[in-house]
Amino acid sequence: MINYGSLGYKTIDVRVDDRVGIVTLNRPQAMNAWTEEMRSELIDVYEKMEKDDRVRVIILTADPAKSKAFCAGADLSLGDFSRSGVDATPGQAETEHRDGGGRFVLTTLRSRKITIAAINGHAAGVGITQTLGMDIRFAWQEAKIIFPFVRRGILPEATSSYLLPRLIGRSRALAVFLLSSNSLPACSPLLSGLFADLLPTREDVFPTALRVAHDLAYNTSPRSVAFTKALVLHGTDSADAQHLLDSRAMFVLGNGNDGKEGVRAFVQKREPRFEMGLGELPAWLPGQDRLRMVWEKAEGAKEGVKEKAGEAVEGSKEAVEVAKEKVGETVEGIKGWVRSKM
């Protein structure tokens, strides 16, 4: 059993509250601004909770008593976004770079558990884009939501240019990327549909999210959640094809223990007692393999670039050695000619 309090995280606080994993951003002195260390810790704890059968729902939040910001975005006091900046790896080529916010969002998208964002303060840049891969978002209605990228000479990161149009529509997403580069309140009509609920005070946000999380943790089947997320996030391109997929999923779940327990609980008018773990998910279920394949393909391409660069360097070294040898032969030839004339 994992003791999250003993893992030594420096930028987040982590605890488990009755089947709900709670991850609290904890850099209040910097308005919870993102760093590479925070990104690394967030990915690590989400991956650990993914494997922890005690955890059915994961909430990402902040402490409104410590900071007015949920997350102020990237910590620009540490640098810009260049090769020497906040999200850089020394010696990294253009095709090797992997945006830190996107790496975390892909982690949340891969999660088979319910993920919730409780946005109880202002959110800028990666502060808001980090939540777009999550299943449910609650927000304080007066929270300032800022997508500042075009005013910083960069672009919407953390896969937000892919996710936001799918969440609120392309037209509004473009308006948000341009108009909220200054700021928009969470209750703006442009953001309609992005949040499951808007709360009147920042203090209301986390308790509301936790109440919903506990209900979901006890009254939903982990396998049903995993199947549902897979079909919604990674479904087919037509109703006919989706019908074949959800028919197969319905057959598998309906004949499983949780499917039978859910019907029994309803008939007997009691709370369901679903199995704690996910168990083995069928190989045909879409999503996990597809995401892994895309990631491995990208990583493979990166390694290919490295290999080609290595070959080019080795080729250059060999050419230099050949040139040295030729120069040496020429010098010796000149010396021999000079000696013959003396």
PDB file of N, CA and C in Angstrom, residues 1-64:
ATOM      1  N   MET A   1       0.840  -1.199   0.000  1.00  0.00           N
ATOM      2  CA  MET A   1       0.000   0.000   0.000  1.00  0.00           C
ATOM      3  C   MET A   1       0.877   1.251   0.000  1.00  0.00           C
ATOM      4  N   ILE A   2       0.588   2.165  -0.910  1.00  0.00           N
ATOM      5  CA  ILE A   2       1.403   3.376  -1.037  1.00  0.00           C
ATOM      6  C   ILE A   2       1.033   4.379   0.050  1.00  0.00           C
ATOM      7  N   ASN A   3       2.059   4.904   0.715  1.00  0.00           N
ATOM      8  CA  ASN A   3       1.875   6.006   1.653  1.00  0.00           C
ATOM      9  C   ASN A   3       2.297   7.280   0.934  1.00  0.00           C
ATOM     10  N   TYR A   4       1.325   7.998   0.366  1.00  0.00           N
ATOM     11  CA  TYR A   4       1.643   9.150  -0.471  1.00  0.00           C
ATOM     12  C   TYR A   4       2.338  10.265   0.305  1.00  0.00           C
ATOM     13  N   GLY A   5       2.064  10.343   1.588  1.00  0.00           N
ATOM     14  CA  GLY A   5       2.688  11.383   2.394  1.00  0.00           C
ATOM     15  C   GLY A   5       4.175  11.192   2.580  1.00  0.00           C
ATOM     16  N   SER A   6       4.658   9.982   2.328  1.00  0.00           N
ATOM     17  CA  SER A   6       6.080   9.692   2.544  1.00  0.00           C
ATOM     18  C   SER A   6       6.900   9.772   1.267  1.00  0.00           C
ATOM     19  N   LEU A   7       6.278  10.183   0.161  1.00  0.00           N
ATOM     20  CA  LEU A   7       6.985  10.163  -1.118  1.00  0.00           C
ATOM     21  C   LEU A   7       7.878  11.385  -1.335  1.00  0.00           C
ATOM     22  N   GLY A   8       7.771  12.361  -0.460  1.00  0.00           N
ATOM     23  CA  GLY A   8       8.700  13.496  -0.509  1.00  0.00           C
ATOM     24  C   GLY A   8       8.441  14.505  -1.611  1.00  0.00           C
ATOM     25  N   TYR A   9       7.191  14.611  -2.064  1.00  0.00           N
ATOM     26  CA  TYR A   9       6.877  15.616  -3.083  1.00  0.00           C
ATOM     27  C   TYR A   9       7.085  17.019  -2.508  1.00  0.00           C
ATOM     28  N   LYS A  10       7.639  17.914  -3.329  1.00  0.00           N
ATOM     29  CA  LYS A  10       7.940  19.271  -2.872  1.00  0.00           C
ATOM     30  C   LYS A  10       6.964  20.320  -3.391  1.00  0.00           C
ATOM     31  N   THR A  11       6.280  20.034  -4.500  1.00  0.00           N
ATOM     32  CA  THR A  11       5.415  21.049  -5.102  1.00  0.00           C
ATOM     33  C   THR A  11       3.934  20.692  -5.026  1.00  0.00           C
ATOM     34  N   ILE A  12       3.630  19.509  -4.520  1.00  0.00           N
ATOM     35  CA  ILE A  12       2.235  19.076  -4.374  1.00  0.00           C
ATOM     36  C   ILE A  12       2.058  18.374  -3.035  1.00  0.00           C
ATOM     37  N   ASP A  13       0.848  18.463  -2.509  1.00  0.00           N
ATOM     38  CA  ASP A  13       0.448  17.669  -1.346  1.00  0.00           C
ATOM     39  C   ASP A  13      -0.504  16.584  -1.835  1.00  0.00           C
ATOM     40  N   VAL A  14      -0.378  15.383  -1.282  1.00  0.00           N
ATOM     41  CA  VAL A  14      -1.170  14.255  -1.772  1.00  0.00           C
ATOM     42  C   VAL A  14      -1.732  13.468  -0.594  1.00  0.00           C
ATOM     43  N   ARG A  15      -3.016  13.112  -0.681  1.00  0.00           N
ATOM     44  CA  ARG A  15      -3.619  12.237   0.313  1.00  0.00           C
ATOM     45  C   ARG A  15      -4.773  11.471  -0.329  1.00  0.00           C
ATOM     46  N   VAL A  16      -5.202  10.416   0.349  1.00  0.00           N
ATOM     47  CA  VAL A  16      -6.350   9.642  -0.096  1.00  0.00           C
ATOM     48  C   VAL A  16      -7.442   9.787   0.943  1.00  0.00           C
ATOM     49  N   ASP A  17      -8.631  10.205   0.501  1.00  0.00           N
ATOM     50  CA  ASP A  17      -9.766  10.405   1.390  1.00  0.00           C
ATOM     51  C   ASP A  17     -10.897   9.494   0.940  1.00  0.00           C
ATOM     52  N   ASP A  18     -10.987   8.303   1.524  1.00  0.00           N
ATOM     53  CA  ASP A  18     -12.115   7.414   1.293  1.00  0.00           C
ATOM     54  C   ASP A  18     -12.362   7.171  -0.206  1.00  0.00           C
ATOM     55  N   ARG A  19     -11.379   6.556  -0.853  1.00  0.00           N
ATOM     56  CA  ARG A  19     -11.415   6.182  -2.273  1.00  0.00           C
ATOM     57  C   ARG A  19     -11.143   7.328  -3.231  1.00  0.00           C
ATOM     58  N   VAL A  20     -10.903   8.523  -2.700  1.00  0.00           N
ATOM     59  CA  VAL A  20     -10.640   9.682  -3.552  1.00  0.00           C
ATOM     60  C   VAL A  20      -9.206  10.159  -3.332  1.00  0.00           C
ATOM     61  N   GLY A  21      -8.417  10.181  -4.411  1.00  0.00           N
ATOM     62  CA  GLY A  21      -7.080  10.741  -4.341  1.00  0.00           C
ATOM     63  C   GLY A  21      -7.143  12.250  -4.520  1.00  0.00           C
ATOM     64  N   ILE A  22      -6.523  12.984  -3.599  1.00  0.00           N
ATOM     65  CA  ILE A  22      -6.557  14.454  -3.636  1.00  0.00           C
ATOM     66  C   ILE A  22      -5.138  14.966  -3.849  1.00  0.00           C
ATOM     67  N   VAL A  23      -4.941  15.668  -4.952  1.00  0.00           N
ATOM     68  CA  VAL A  23      -3.633  16.239  -5.289  1.00  0.00           C
ATOM     69  C   VAL A  23      -3.771  17.756  -5.234  1.00  0.00           C
ATOM     70  N   THR A  24      -3.047  18.381  -4.314  1.00  0.00           N
ATOM     71  CA  THR A  24      -3.152  19.831  -4.109  1.00  0.00           C
ATOM     72  C   THR A  24      -1.864  20.509  -4.545  1.00  0.00           C
ATOM     73  N   LEU A  25      -1.974  21.438  -5.487  1.00  0.00           N
ATOM     74  CA  LEU A  25      -0.807  22.212  -5.903  1.00  0.00           C
ATOM     75  C   LEU A  25      -0.310  23.019  -4.709  1.00  0.00           C
ATOM     76  N   ASN A  26       1.001  23.008  -4.486  1.00  0.00           N
ATOM     77  CA  ASN A  26       1.513  23.596  -3.245  1.00  0.00           C
ATOM     78  C   ASN A  26       2.777  24.422  -3.479  1.00  0.00           C
ATOM     79  N   ARG A  27       2.621  25.485  -4.276  1.00  0.00           N
ATOM     80  CA  ARG A  27       3.657  26.513  -4.391  1.00  0.00           C
ATOM     81  C   ARG A  27       2.989  27.877  -4.186  1.00  0.00           C
ATOM     82  N   PRO A  28       2.341  28.081  -3.037  1.00  0.00           N
ATOM     83  CA  PRO A  28       1.549  29.310  -2.858  1.00  0.00           C
ATOM     84  C   PRO A  28       2.375  30.574  -2.942  1.00  0.00           C
ATOM     85  N   GLN A  29       3.663  30.503  -2.591  1.00  0.00           N
ATOM     86  CA  GLN A  29       4.515  31.687  -2.653  1.00  0.00           C
ATOM     87  C   GLN A  29       4.702  32.148  -4.098  1.00  0.00           C
ATOM     88  N   ALA A  30       4.469  31.248  -5.055  1.00  0.00           N
ATOM     89  CA  ALA A  30       4.588  31.576  -6.482  1.00  0.00           C
ATOM     90  C   ALA A  30       3.247  31.407  -7.183  1.00  0.00           C
ATOM     91  N   MET A  31       2.142  31.526  -6.431  1.00  0.00           N
ATOM     92  CA  MET A  31       0.790  31.358  -6.955  1.00  0.00           C
ATOM     93  C   MET A  31       0.631  30.022  -7.681  1.00  0.00           C
ATOM     94  N   ASN A  32       1.290  29.001  -7.126  1.00  0.00           N
ATOM     95  CA  ASN A  32       1.224  27.630  -7.651  1.00  0.00           C
ATOM     96  C   ASN A  32       1.682  27.527  -9.102  1.00  0.00           C
ATOM     97  N   ALA A  33       2.607  28.410  -9.483  1.00  0.00           N
ATOM     98  CA  ALA A  33       3.123  28.388 -10.851  1.00  0.00           C
ATOM     99  C   ALA A  33       3.842  27.076 -11.140  1.00  0.00           C
ATOM    100  N   TRP A  34       3.716  26.647 -12.374  1.00  0.00           N
ATOM    101  CA  TRP A  34       4.264  25.355 -12.828  1.00  0.00           C
ATOM    102  C   TRP A  34       5.770  25.405 -12.996  1.00  0.00           C
ATOM    103  N   THR A  35       6.424  24.316 -12.592  1.00  0.00           N
ATOM    104  CA  THR A  35       7.838  24.119 -12.865  1.00  0.00           C
ATOM    105  C   THR A  35       8.012  22.705 -13.416  1.00  0.00           C
ATOM    106  N   GLU A  36       9.198  22.398 -13.893  1.00  0.00           N
ATOM    107  CA  GLU A  36       9.480  21.034 -14.355  1.00  0.00           C
ATOM    108  C   GLU A  36       9.355  20.041 -13.195  1.00  0.00           C
ATOM    109  N   GLU A  37       9.727  20.480 -11.996  1.00  0.00           N
ATOM    110  CA  GLU A  37       9.593  19.607 -10.828  1.00  0.00           C
ATOM    111  C   GLU A  37       8.123  19.300 -10.559  1.00  0.00           C
ATOM    112  N   MET A  38       7.253  20.305 -10.675  1.00  0.00           N
ATOM    113  CA  MET A  38       5.824  20.068 -10.474  1.00  0.00           C
ATOM    114  C   MET A  38       5.284  19.111 -11.527  1.00  0.00           C
ATOM    115  N   ARG A  39       5.667  19.335 -12.780  1.00  0.00           N
ATOM    116  CA  ARG A  39       5.232  18.443 -13.856  1.00  0.00           C
ATOM    117  C   ARG A  39       5.641  17.000 -13.563  1.00  0.00           C
ATOM    118  N   SER A  40       6.876  16.824 -13.161  1.00  0.00           N
ATOM    119  CA  SER A  40       7.378  15.480 -12.868  1.00  0.00           C
ATOM    120  C   SER A  40       6.615  14.831 -11.716  1.00  0.00           C
ATOM    121  N   GLU A  41       6.344  15.603 -10.664  1.00  0.00           N
ATOM    122  CA  GLU A  41       5.630  15.069  -9.508  1.00  0.00           C
ATOM    123  C   GLU A  41       4.172  14.752  -9.839  1.00  0.00           C
ATOM    124  N   LEU A  42       3.534  15.598 -10.642  1.00  0.00           N
ATOM    125  CA  LEU A  42       2.145  15.343 -11.028  1.00  0.00           C
ATOM    126  C   LEU A  42       2.030  14.059 -11.842  1.00  0.00           C
ATOM    127  N   ILE A  43       2.900  13.896 -12.821  1.00  0.00           N
ATOM    128  CA  ILE A  43       2.863  12.674 -13.629  1.00  0.00           C
ATOM    129  C   ILE A  43       3.110  11.456 -12.746  1.00  0.00           C
ATOM    130  N   ASP A  44       4.070  11.576 -11.845  1.00  0.00           N
ATOM    131  CA  ASP A  44       4.402  10.445 -10.981  1.00  0.00           C
ATOM    132  C   ASP A  44       3.222  10.033 -10.104  1.00  0.00           C
ATOM    133  N   VAL A  45       2.554  10.998  -9.483  1.00  0.00           N
ATOM    134  CA  VAL A  45       1.468  10.636  -8.563  1.00  0.00           C
ATOM    135  C   VAL A  45       0.244  10.134  -9.321  1.00  0.00           C
ATOM    136  N   TYR A  46      -0.040  10.691 -10.491  1.00  0.00           N
ATOM    137  CA  TYR A  46      -1.175  10.193 -11.277  1.00  0.00           C
ATOM    138  C   TYR A  46      -0.910   8.766 -11.757  1.00  0.00           C
ATOM    139  N   GLU A  47       0.318   8.470 -12.133  1.00  0.00           N
ATOM    140  CA  GLU A  47       0.638   7.106 -12.556  1.00  0.00           C
ATOM    141  C   GLU A  47       0.550   6.131 -11.385  1.00  0.00           C
ATOM    142  N   LYS A  48       0.952   6.576 -10.206  1.00  0.00           N
ATOM    143  CA  LYS A  48       0.850   5.708  -9.024  1.00  0.00           C
ATOM    144  C   LYS A  48      -0.614   5.466  -8.649  1.00  0.00           C
ATOM    145  N   MET A  49      -1.433   6.520  -8.685  1.00  0.00           N
ATOM    146  CA  MET A  49      -2.846   6.362  -8.343  1.00  0.00           C
ATOM    147  C   MET A  49      -3.595   5.519  -9.377  1.00  0.00           C
ATOM    148  N   GLU A  50      -3.127   5.541 -10.603  1.00  0.00           N
ATOM    149  CA  GLU A  50      -3.731   4.715 -11.649  1.00  0.00           C
ATOM    150  C   GLU A  50      -3.632   3.228 -11.297  1.00  0.00           C
ATOM    151  N   LYS A  51      -2.554   2.867 -10.601  1.00  0.00           N
ATOM    152  CA  LYS A  51      -2.333   1.467 -10.245  1.00  0.00           C
ATOM    153  C   LYS A  51      -2.842   1.122  -8.842  1.00  0.00           C
ATOM    154  N   ASP A  52      -3.364   2.112  -8.125  1.00  0.00           N
ATOM    155  CA  ASP A  52      -3.786   1.935  -6.736  1.00  0.00           C
ATOM    156  C   ASP A  52      -5.291   1.645  -6.688  1.00  0.00           C
ATOM    157  N   ASP A  53      -5.655   0.414  -6.355  1.00  0.00           N
ATOM    158  CA  ASP A  53      -7.067   0.025  -6.343  1.00  0.00           C
ATOM    159  C   ASP A  53      -7.871   0.729  -5.258  1.00  0.00           C
ATOM    160  N   ARG A  54      -7.198   1.353  -4.286  1.00  0.00           N
ATOM    161  CA  ARG A  54      -7.927   2.119  -3.269  1.00  0.00           C
ATOM    162  C   ARG A  54      -8.512   3.402  -3.850  1.00  0.00           C
ATOM    163  N   VAL A  55      -7.923   3.886  -4.942  1.00  0.00           N
ATOM    164  CA  VAL A  55      -8.298   5.180  -5.517  1.00  0.00           C
ATOM    165  C   VAL A  55      -9.202   4.957  -6.724  1.00  0.00           C
ATOM    166  N   ARG A  56     -10.391   5.528  -6.678  1.00  0.00           N
ATOM    167  CA  ARG A  56     -11.313   5.442  -7.807  1.00  0.00           C
ATOM    168  C   ARG A  56     -11.486   6.772  -8.526  1.00  0.00           C
ATOM    169  N   VAL A  57     -11.253   7.867  -7.805  1.00  0.00           N
ATOM    170  CA  VAL A  57     -11.398   9.207  -8.376  1.00  0.00           C
ATOM    171  C   VAL A  57     -10.179  10.032  -7.952  1.00  0.00           C
ATOM    172  N   ILE A  58      -9.697  10.897  -8.858  1.00  0.00           N
ATOM    173  CA  ILE A  58      -8.558  11.758  -8.539  1.00  0.00           C
ATOM    174  C   ILE A  58      -8.975  13.212  -8.734  1.00  0.00           C
ATOM    175  N   ILE A  59      -8.766  14.026  -7.705  1.00  0.00           N
ATOM    176  CA  ILE A  59      -9.072  15.464  -7.779  1.00  0.00           C
ATOM    177  C   ILE A  59      -7.768  16.257  -7.793  1.00  0.00           C
ATOM    178  N   LEU A  60      -7.663  17.204  -8.718  1.00  0.00           N
ATOM    179  CA  LEU A  60      -6.567  18.178  -8.714  1.00  0.00           C
ATOM    180  C   LEU A  60      -7.137  19.504  -8.239  1.00  0.00           C
ATOM    181  N   THR A  61      -6.505  20.108  -7.225  1.00  0.00           N
ATOM    182  CA  THR A  61      -7.028  21.352  -6.672  1.00  0.00           C
ATOM    183  C   THR A  61      -5.891  22.205  -6.123  1.00  0.00           C
ATOM    184  N   ALA A  62      -6.263  23.300  -5.461  1.00  0.00           N
ATOM    185  CA  ALA A  62      -5.318  24.171  -4.767  1.00  0.00           C
ATOM    186  C   ALA A  62      -5.960  24.591  -3.455  1.00  0.00           C
ATOM    187  N   ASP A  63      -5.196  25.244  -2.597  1.00  0.00           N
ATOM    188  CA  ASP A  63      -5.722  25.701  -1.307  1.00  0.00           C
ATOM    189  C   ASP A  63      -6.047  27.188  -1.402  1.00  0.00           C
ATOM    190  N   PRO A  64      -7.333  27.553  -1.445  1.00  0.00           N
ATOM    191  CA  PRO A  64      -7.694  28.973  -1.610  1.00  0.00           C
ATOM    192  C   PRO A  64      -7.284  29.843  -0.437  1.00  0.00           C
TER     193      PRO A  64
END
